[in-house]
Structures are given as structure tokens and as C-alpha cells.
Amino acid sequence: MNKSKNSVAYFFVRWLLAMGVATAFAGSAQALATGDLQSVVDEAHAKYKGLKDGKNADYIPELAKVPSELFGIAIITVDGKVYTAGDVDYSFSIQSVAKPFTAALVMEEQGVEALRQKIGVEPTGMPFNSVIALQLNEQRSVNPLVNAGAIAAVSMLDAESPEQRWNKILNWYSELAGEKLSLIDDVYVSESETNYNNRAIANMLFNFGRLYSDPLEAVDVYTRECSVGVTAKQLAMMGATLANNGKNPKTGKQLINKDNIPELLAIMFMAGFYDEAGLWAYSAALPAKTGVGGGIVAVVPGKMSIVAFSPRLNQAGNSVRALKAIEHISRSRSLGLFGHNPE
Ligand code: GLN
């Protein structure tokens, strides 16, 4: 036998096999990744759509009117692929899910250090609207994901008038969503008529020197930002921009300096669920933000954003179905930061 011919053939066959296996493997990995994201979204929706626990927020009267059965889930990957189940085209008020996006804008304008010094980054372990947290914490405004810090974040934006401040925020959210967003007027009016606690917080912060514009103007712009309407899909694109290091997967625009993303996600991880942040980190292990409109955005860094929306809330003001759905997606596919074993 001709040894050298034999070994040429041997290497040729090995090469062919290797190519074939590699292609087959790449193909199946691709198919699995794509198919699996759709199936996990469907799975989470089916698993929790019968869950009736909790109730709509009603301290903002308009939110009590949102149909409680709505339930949508959307995943958008960093390469812009979209996977959805349920009511993903219903426009609900973003509420506190807006807060990290305004914090991102403050970071853009003034840097992460200014945000740390002028607001703070400590989780409170208390409800989102806590007044006592400001009394107890030396930084007063505490962090940009509770009401106090979020109102302070609004007051930090460079603007000459409340109108300019508001337009800047609305345009910014629209850039992040990759499409034009707008205010849900009824929610804005309803919250404006009832937001005495937020006015108290703003006045107190101003008194402490921790609010950087007129307090009632800051509350008004904050109330508008909470009343912006988003669908689960639009919110998932905003989250996917964070997952994609600040670059919008749909428009390709680098909106957030990628160096600010780790700090932003760190705050979301520590404080995104208020007094349930520890439990959330323990079970889902993802940076996330909730809102009393029933939306939750979670970020799997470098991979995707997972959004769920359903109006009924638990005691902490977090959507019962949405948190269960995202927790299921994270745990069953080992997406959490610390490599939880699949359920
Ligand atoms: N706009 C709401 C408020 O200030 C936001 C609260 C929330 O979503 N947790 O009370």
C-alpha cells in the first residue's frame, strides 16, 4: 500500500467529515437557538396564562381600567430577531420601566460618576415610593430606579425648560425603541391628579439639595415619562439595545456609550425589583426593571432582552405573570448570570 497516498486520502476524509460535522453542528445549533427561543416564549405563556394572582395597580385610577387578562411576552436578540407570544401589540404605560432609560441618558450627558454622586446607586430594600428610605439613606435620592432617584434623574438632564426636558426624554425612548413612541394622555392626567406622594418626595429632595431643577416641574416630567405607551415588542427593542452594548439592533445606531452599560446593568440588577430585588437575583439572576403598568424588561447581556407584560401585580408592585414568565425563561434555558441549573 502506498502510505503517502493513504494518508492523503485519510486526511481528505477527515477533512470532509470535519466540515460535514461542523456544518451539521452549526446548522442544528442555529436551529436549536432559534426554535428554542420561540418554544420557550410559547411555553412560558402557556404555563402562566391561567395564573390569576395579584391585582391591577389602582392608586393611579386609570391603571385599574386596563384589562387584567392581557399577557404578552417578547424576546429580541442582539441581532434583532423577534420571538413573541400573546398580547405583544397592546400599548401599556411604561411606568417605572422608564427609569433605567432616563438614567442611561443622564450617564450619556454627565457620566457614570455624576450619577453616582448626585443620585446614588444603593438598593433601598424598600418600596419604590418610600419616603423613609430618603430619611435613612445619606444619599437621600438613593438610586435612579426608585421614585426619588428617578425624579432626581429627570432634574439632572440638560434642559432650559420642562418642555425641552420632556421632548428630550420622549425622543430618547423613541430612539431606543427604534420607532416613535407617544404619551398615553389618560394615564398622565390620572397620575397627575393623584401624585401627592411624589410631590412630597421631590420637595424633600430639593430641601436636601438633591434635586437639580424646580421640584414640581421635575415631578411633572417624571409623570409624563411614566405615562409613555409601549408595546411588549417596543420595550423589548429598548432592552435589546442595552443587551447589545448600547447599539439598537433595529436601527444600528450606537445610542448609549458601551462603557456605561455595566454600571447601568449593575443598578438594574441590584434595584430593579425594589424590595424584591434579592429574591429576583436569587431566582432569575438577570438585570431587570419592573413597572406598575405590568411590564418587566430583563436583559441577558450580549444576548437578548426578555419582556413580559400583564397588569396584575403582587404586593411589591411587580407583575405576577410577567415575573414568573421571565423567571421561567431564564431558569429553564440557563440564561441567568450565575449559571443556575435548568429547572
Ligand atoms: N409612575 C409610578 C409612580 O410614580 C411608577 C411606579 C412604578 O412603576 N413602580 O408611582
Short mmCIF file of C-alpha atoms and ligand atoms in Angstrom, two decimals:
data_model
loop_
_atom_site.label_atom_id
_atom_site.label_comp_id
_atom_site.label_asym_id
_atom_site.label_seq_id
_atom_site.Cartn_x
_atom_site.Cartn_y
_atom_site.Cartn_z
CA MET A 1 0.00 0.00 0.00
CA ASN A 2 1.21 3.44 -0.83
CA LYS A 3 1.48 5.04 2.56
CA SER A 4 1.57 8.62 1.43
CA LYS A 5 -1.48 8.18 -0.85
CA ASN A 6 -3.24 6.51 2.02
CA SER A 7 -2.56 9.34 4.36
CA VAL A 8 -3.67 11.94 1.79
CA ALA A 9 -6.96 10.04 1.46
CA TYR A 10 -7.18 9.73 5.22
CA PHE A 11 -6.74 13.44 5.75
CA PHE A 12 -9.16 14.19 2.92
CA VAL A 13 -11.84 12.01 4.53
CA ARG A 14 -11.16 13.54 7.92
CA TRP A 15 -11.40 16.99 6.43
CA LEU A 16 -14.69 16.12 4.73
CA LEU A 17 -16.06 14.64 7.93
CA ALA A 18 -14.92 17.57 9.97
CA MET A 19 -16.54 20.00 7.54
CA GLY A 20 -19.73 17.95 7.46
CA VAL A 21 -19.94 17.62 11.20
CA ALA A 22 -19.11 21.28 11.68
CA THR A 23 -21.78 22.32 9.21
CA ALA A 24 -24.35 19.94 10.64
CA PHE A 25 -23.48 21.09 14.15
CA ALA A 26 -23.65 24.76 13.23
CA GLY A 27 -26.95 24.12 11.47
CA SER A 28 -28.50 22.33 14.39
CA ALA A 29 -27.13 24.81 16.92
CA GLN A 30 -28.68 27.59 14.87
CA ALA A 31 -31.97 25.74 14.51
CA LEU A 32 -31.98 24.93 18.21
CA ALA A 33 -31.26 28.50 19.24
CA THR A 34 -34.00 29.93 17.02
CA GLY A 35 -36.56 27.21 17.60
CA ASP A 36 -35.84 27.12 21.26
CA LEU A 37 -36.45 30.81 21.84
CA GLN A 38 -39.84 30.60 20.17
CA SER A 39 -40.71 27.47 22.12
CA VAL A 40 -39.62 28.90 25.46
CA VAL A 41 -41.73 32.02 24.87
CA ASP A 42 -44.76 29.85 23.98
CA GLU A 43 -44.06 27.59 26.91
CA ALA A 44 -43.90 30.45 29.45
CA HIS A 45 -47.09 31.96 28.06
CA ALA A 46 -49.00 28.68 28.26
CA LYS A 47 -47.63 27.93 31.72
CA TYR A 48 -48.74 31.20 33.34
CA LYS A 49 -51.75 32.43 31.41
CA GLY A 50 -54.06 30.72 33.92
CA LEU A 51 -52.40 32.47 36.88
CA LYS A 52 -54.83 34.99 38.38
CA ASP A 53 -52.92 36.14 41.45
CA GLY A 54 -52.45 39.82 42.22
CA LYS A 55 -54.42 42.84 41.03
CA ASN A 56 -54.05 45.86 38.79
CA ALA A 57 -52.48 48.96 40.32
CA ASP A 58 -55.29 51.30 41.33
CA TYR A 59 -53.54 54.13 43.14
CA ILE A 60 -53.29 55.56 39.61
CA PRO A 61 -57.02 55.18 38.80
CA GLU A 62 -56.52 54.77 35.06
CA LEU A 63 -54.36 51.67 35.55
CA ALA A 64 -57.25 49.84 37.23
CA LYS A 65 -59.12 50.01 33.90
CA VAL A 66 -56.51 48.10 31.87
CA PRO A 67 -57.90 44.61 31.03
CA SER A 68 -56.32 42.31 33.62
CA GLU A 69 -56.17 39.28 31.34
CA LEU A 70 -53.68 40.84 28.93
CA PHE A 71 -50.47 38.84 28.81
CA GLY A 72 -47.64 39.19 26.32
CA ILE A 73 -44.04 38.01 26.11
CA ALA A 74 -41.37 39.21 23.67
CA ILE A 75 -37.72 38.33 23.23
CA ILE A 76 -35.47 40.34 20.93
CA THR A 77 -31.92 39.14 20.36
CA VAL A 78 -28.92 41.38 19.80
CA ASP A 79 -29.11 40.57 16.09
CA GLY A 80 -32.70 41.83 16.00
CA LYS A 81 -34.64 38.55 15.86
CA VAL A 82 -38.07 38.78 17.49
CA TYR A 83 -39.94 35.96 19.29
CA THR A 84 -43.37 36.64 20.75
CA ALA A 85 -46.43 35.12 22.37
CA GLY A 86 -49.74 36.67 23.41
CA ASP A 87 -50.62 40.37 23.65
CA VAL A 88 -47.41 41.93 22.42
CA ASP A 89 -49.05 44.76 20.41
CA TYR A 90 -51.08 46.27 23.25
CA SER A 91 -49.71 49.66 24.29
CA PHE A 92 -49.43 49.90 28.08
CA SER A 93 -47.86 52.63 30.20
CA ILE A 94 -44.16 52.04 30.71
CA GLN A 95 -44.24 53.38 34.32
CA SER A 96 -41.06 52.63 36.26
CA VAL A 97 -39.57 50.57 33.45
CA ALA A 98 -38.70 54.01 32.05
CA LYS A 99 -36.31 54.71 34.90
CA PRO A 100 -33.16 52.89 33.69
CA PHE A 101 -33.52 54.52 30.27
CA THR A 102 -33.57 58.02 31.77
CA ALA A 103 -30.62 57.02 33.96
CA ALA A 104 -28.83 56.00 30.75
CA LEU A 105 -29.46 59.46 29.32
CA VAL A 106 -28.08 61.14 32.44
CA MET A 107 -24.99 58.92 32.12
CA GLU A 108 -24.65 59.95 28.47
CA GLU A 109 -24.79 63.63 29.33
CA GLN A 110 -22.87 63.70 32.60
CA GLY A 111 -21.12 60.38 33.04
CA VAL A 112 -21.49 57.50 35.48
CA GLU A 113 -19.64 59.30 38.24
CA ALA A 114 -22.05 62.24 38.28
CA LEU A 115 -24.96 59.83 38.56
CA ARG A 116 -23.30 58.03 41.46
CA GLN A 117 -22.55 61.24 43.32
CA LYS A 118 -25.69 63.24 42.65
CA ILE A 119 -28.21 60.39 42.96
CA GLY A 120 -26.57 57.24 44.36
CA VAL A 121 -26.56 53.55 43.49
CA GLU A 122 -27.58 51.72 46.66
CA PRO A 123 -30.61 49.43 46.66
CA THR A 124 -33.08 50.51 49.33
CA GLY A 125 -34.74 47.22 50.26
CA MET A 126 -37.90 49.31 50.48
CA PRO A 127 -40.89 50.05 48.24
CA PHE A 128 -40.40 52.22 45.16
CA ASN A 129 -42.24 55.20 46.65
CA SER A 130 -40.67 55.04 50.09
CA VAL A 131 -40.18 58.36 51.87
CA ILE A 132 -38.46 56.83 54.86
CA ALA A 133 -35.70 55.46 52.58
CA LEU A 134 -34.69 59.05 51.86
CA GLN A 135 -34.55 59.90 55.52
CA LEU A 136 -32.44 56.87 56.35
CA ASN A 137 -30.02 57.00 53.43
CA GLU A 138 -27.36 59.67 53.48
CA GLN A 139 -27.50 59.97 49.71
CA ARG A 140 -31.22 60.78 50.00
CA SER A 141 -32.20 60.23 46.37
CA VAL A 142 -30.85 56.67 46.84
CA ASN A 143 -30.72 55.22 43.29
CA PRO A 144 -32.25 56.13 39.92
CA LEU A 145 -34.69 53.19 39.88
CA VAL A 146 -36.84 54.27 42.84
CA ASN A 147 -39.15 57.27 42.51
CA ALA A 148 -36.87 59.68 44.37
CA GLY A 149 -33.80 58.90 42.27
CA ALA A 150 -35.83 58.83 39.07
CA ILE A 151 -37.27 62.28 39.73
CA ALA A 152 -33.73 63.47 40.54
CA ALA A 153 -32.51 61.93 37.25
CA VAL A 154 -35.12 63.93 35.34
CA SER A 155 -33.95 67.08 37.14
CA MET A 156 -30.32 66.41 36.14
CA LEU A 157 -30.93 66.44 32.39
CA ASP A 158 -29.57 69.43 30.50
CA ALA A 159 -32.62 71.50 29.55
CA GLU A 160 -33.79 75.07 29.52
CA SER A 161 -37.46 74.33 30.02
CA PRO A 162 -39.70 71.48 31.21
CA GLU A 163 -40.96 71.12 27.62
CA GLN A 164 -37.41 70.66 26.34
CA ARG A 165 -36.69 68.17 29.12
CA TRP A 166 -39.79 66.17 28.23
CA ASN A 167 -39.13 66.19 24.47
CA LYS A 168 -35.61 65.04 25.08
CA ILE A 169 -36.87 62.06 27.11
CA LEU A 170 -39.60 61.10 24.64
CA ASN A 171 -37.18 61.29 21.70
CA TRP A 172 -34.64 59.25 23.60
CA TYR A 173 -37.12 56.46 24.37
CA SER A 174 -38.24 56.51 20.73
CA GLU A 175 -34.63 56.13 19.56
CA LEU A 176 -34.20 53.19 21.92
CA ALA A 177 -37.43 51.56 20.72
CA GLY A 178 -36.46 52.21 17.09
CA GLU A 179 -39.83 53.82 16.45
CA LYS A 180 -41.88 56.80 17.54
CA LEU A 181 -43.48 56.48 20.97
CA SER A 182 -46.11 58.73 22.49
CA LEU A 183 -47.82 59.68 25.72
CA ILE A 184 -50.97 57.90 26.94
CA ASP A 185 -52.84 61.08 27.92
CA ASP A 186 -55.42 59.45 30.19
CA VAL A 187 -52.72 57.81 32.29
CA TYR A 188 -50.78 61.06 32.53
CA VAL A 189 -53.84 63.02 33.67
CA SER A 190 -54.85 60.29 36.12
CA GLU A 191 -51.41 60.13 37.74
CA SER A 192 -51.02 63.94 37.76
CA GLU A 193 -54.21 64.25 39.78
CA THR A 194 -53.10 61.76 42.40
CA ASN A 195 -49.28 62.01 42.70
CA TYR A 196 -49.06 63.82 46.04
CA ASN A 197 -46.55 61.34 47.42
CA ASN A 198 -44.17 62.00 44.52
CA ARG A 199 -44.58 65.74 45.02
CA ALA A 200 -43.67 65.28 48.68
CA ILE A 201 -40.59 63.25 47.70
CA ALA A 202 -39.47 65.92 45.22
CA ASN A 203 -39.91 68.75 47.70
CA MET A 204 -37.99 66.81 50.32
CA LEU A 205 -35.15 66.07 47.92
CA PHE A 206 -34.99 69.73 46.94
CA ASN A 207 -34.78 70.63 50.59
CA PHE A 208 -31.82 68.24 50.95
CA GLY A 209 -30.10 69.78 47.92
CA ARG A 210 -30.55 66.51 45.99
CA LEU A 211 -32.88 67.76 43.27
CA TYR A 212 -31.46 69.88 40.47
CA SER A 213 -34.42 71.71 38.92
CA ASP A 214 -37.74 73.05 40.15
CA PRO A 215 -39.27 70.13 42.13
CA LEU A 216 -42.82 70.25 40.78
CA GLU A 217 -41.60 70.63 37.21
CA ALA A 218 -39.39 67.57 37.69
CA VAL A 219 -42.36 65.58 39.05
CA ASP A 220 -44.47 66.62 36.07
CA VAL A 221 -41.87 65.49 33.53
CA TYR A 222 -41.33 62.30 35.53
CA THR A 223 -45.10 61.65 35.48
CA ARG A 224 -45.08 62.08 31.70
CA GLU A 225 -42.17 59.69 31.25
CA CYS A 226 -44.08 57.06 33.27
CA SER A 227 -47.12 57.57 31.02
CA VAL A 228 -45.34 56.77 27.75
CA GLY A 229 -47.10 53.93 25.92
CA VAL A 230 -45.06 50.92 24.83
CA THR A 231 -45.91 47.50 23.47
CA ALA A 232 -44.01 44.48 24.74
CA LYS A 233 -42.21 44.42 21.38
CA GLN A 234 -41.19 48.08 21.58
CA LEU A 235 -39.97 47.64 25.13
CA ALA A 236 -38.04 44.53 24.12
CA MET A 237 -36.22 46.60 21.48
CA MET A 238 -35.30 49.15 24.16
CA GLY A 239 -33.98 46.30 26.32
CA ALA A 240 -32.19 44.70 23.39
CA THR A 241 -30.30 47.97 22.93
CA LEU A 242 -28.95 47.51 26.46
CA ALA A 243 -28.17 43.83 25.80
CA ASN A 244 -26.35 44.89 22.62
CA ASN A 245 -23.95 47.24 24.44
CA GLY A 246 -25.96 50.34 23.66
CA LYS A 247 -26.42 49.75 19.92
CA ASN A 248 -30.01 49.49 18.70
CA PRO A 249 -30.35 46.14 16.86
CA LYS A 250 -33.02 47.56 14.54
CA THR A 251 -31.55 50.91 13.51
CA GLY A 252 -27.88 50.05 14.04
CA LYS A 253 -27.37 53.35 15.93
CA GLN A 254 -24.94 53.35 18.84
CA LEU A 255 -27.20 55.20 21.28
CA ILE A 256 -25.51 54.55 24.62
CA ASN A 257 -21.79 54.65 25.23
CA LYS A 258 -20.91 51.00 25.70
CA ASP A 259 -18.71 51.90 28.67
CA ASN A 260 -21.81 52.95 30.63
CA ILE A 261 -23.67 49.67 30.14
CA PRO A 262 -22.02 47.70 33.00
CA GLU A 263 -22.90 50.40 35.56
CA LEU A 264 -26.45 50.67 34.27
CA LEU A 265 -27.00 46.90 34.37
CA ALA A 266 -25.46 46.75 37.85
CA ILE A 267 -28.06 49.19 39.16
CA MET A 268 -30.83 47.23 37.44
CA PHE A 269 -29.55 44.03 38.98
CA MET A 270 -29.43 45.49 42.50
CA ALA A 271 -32.51 47.68 42.50
CA GLY A 272 -34.79 46.84 39.56
CA PHE A 273 -37.28 44.93 41.74
CA TYR A 274 -37.22 47.23 44.80
CA ASP A 275 -37.83 45.22 47.96
CA GLU A 276 -37.95 42.01 45.91
CA ALA A 277 -34.55 42.58 44.27
CA GLY A 278 -32.87 39.91 46.38
CA LEU A 279 -35.48 37.29 45.55
CA TRP A 280 -35.30 38.18 41.87
CA ALA A 281 -31.50 37.88 41.81
CA TYR A 282 -31.81 34.58 43.63
CA SER A 283 -34.31 33.11 41.21
CA ALA A 284 -33.85 34.73 37.79
CA ALA A 285 -30.39 36.32 38.15
CA LEU A 286 -30.82 38.96 35.45
CA PRO A 287 -30.67 42.76 35.46
CA ALA A 288 -34.27 43.88 35.06
CA LYS A 289 -36.79 46.61 35.72
CA THR A 290 -40.45 46.41 36.63
CA GLY A 291 -43.31 48.90 36.43
CA VAL A 292 -46.81 49.20 37.91
CA GLY A 293 -48.24 49.19 34.37
CA GLY A 294 -47.44 45.45 34.45
CA GLY A 295 -44.32 45.49 32.27
CA ILE A 296 -40.94 43.98 33.10
CA VAL A 297 -37.81 44.20 30.98
CA ALA A 298 -34.89 41.85 31.64
CA VAL A 299 -31.51 41.94 29.94
CA VAL A 300 -29.30 38.96 29.13
CA PRO A 301 -26.05 40.84 28.47
CA GLY A 302 -24.63 40.28 25.00
CA LYS A 303 -27.58 38.07 24.04
CA MET A 304 -31.14 39.36 24.27
CA SER A 305 -33.83 41.20 26.10
CA ILE A 306 -36.84 39.43 27.58
CA VAL A 307 -40.02 41.44 28.17
CA ALA A 308 -43.27 40.32 29.70
CA PHE A 309 -46.40 42.32 30.39
CA SER A 310 -49.53 41.53 32.39
CA PRO A 311 -51.36 44.06 34.62
CA ARG A 312 -51.96 42.12 37.85
CA LEU A 313 -49.31 43.00 40.45
CA ASN A 314 -48.06 41.49 43.69
CA GLN A 315 -47.55 43.42 46.95
CA ALA A 316 -44.24 44.90 45.78
CA GLY A 317 -45.87 46.31 42.62
CA ASN A 318 -44.33 43.72 40.28
CA SER A 319 -46.41 41.89 37.66
CA VAL A 320 -47.12 38.36 38.88
CA ARG A 321 -47.33 36.67 35.48
CA ALA A 322 -44.53 38.72 33.93
CA LEU A 323 -42.08 37.91 36.67
CA LYS A 324 -42.98 34.22 36.60
CA ALA A 325 -42.66 34.10 32.81
CA ILE A 326 -39.22 35.73 32.74
CA GLU A 327 -38.03 33.66 35.67
CA HIS A 328 -39.12 30.51 33.81
CA ILE A 329 -37.35 31.58 30.60
CA SER A 330 -34.17 32.45 32.48
CA ARG A 331 -34.04 29.31 34.60
CA SER A 332 -35.16 26.75 32.05
CA ARG A 333 -32.59 27.94 29.50
CA SER A 334 -29.81 28.79 31.99
CA LEU A 335 -29.74 32.44 30.94
CA GLY A 336 -29.08 33.87 34.41
CA LEU A 337 -25.72 35.48 35.18
CA PHE A 338 -24.57 32.79 37.55
CA GLY A 339 -25.40 29.69 35.55
CA HIS A 340 -28.35 28.32 37.52
CA ASN A 341 -29.06 24.75 36.55
CA PRO A 342 -32.06 24.40 34.25
CA GLU A 343 -35.31 23.80 36.16
N1 GLN B 1 -45.48 56.41 37.98
C1 GLN B 1 -45.42 55.47 39.06
C2 GLN B 1 -45.22 56.17 40.38
O1 GLN B 1 -44.51 57.13 40.44
C3 GLN B 1 -44.31 54.50 38.79
C4 GLN B 1 -44.17 53.43 39.87
C5 GLN B 1 -43.76 52.08 39.37
O2 GLN B 1 -43.96 51.72 38.23
N2 GLN B 1 -43.24 51.26 40.26
O3 GLN B 1 -45.76 55.78 41.37
#
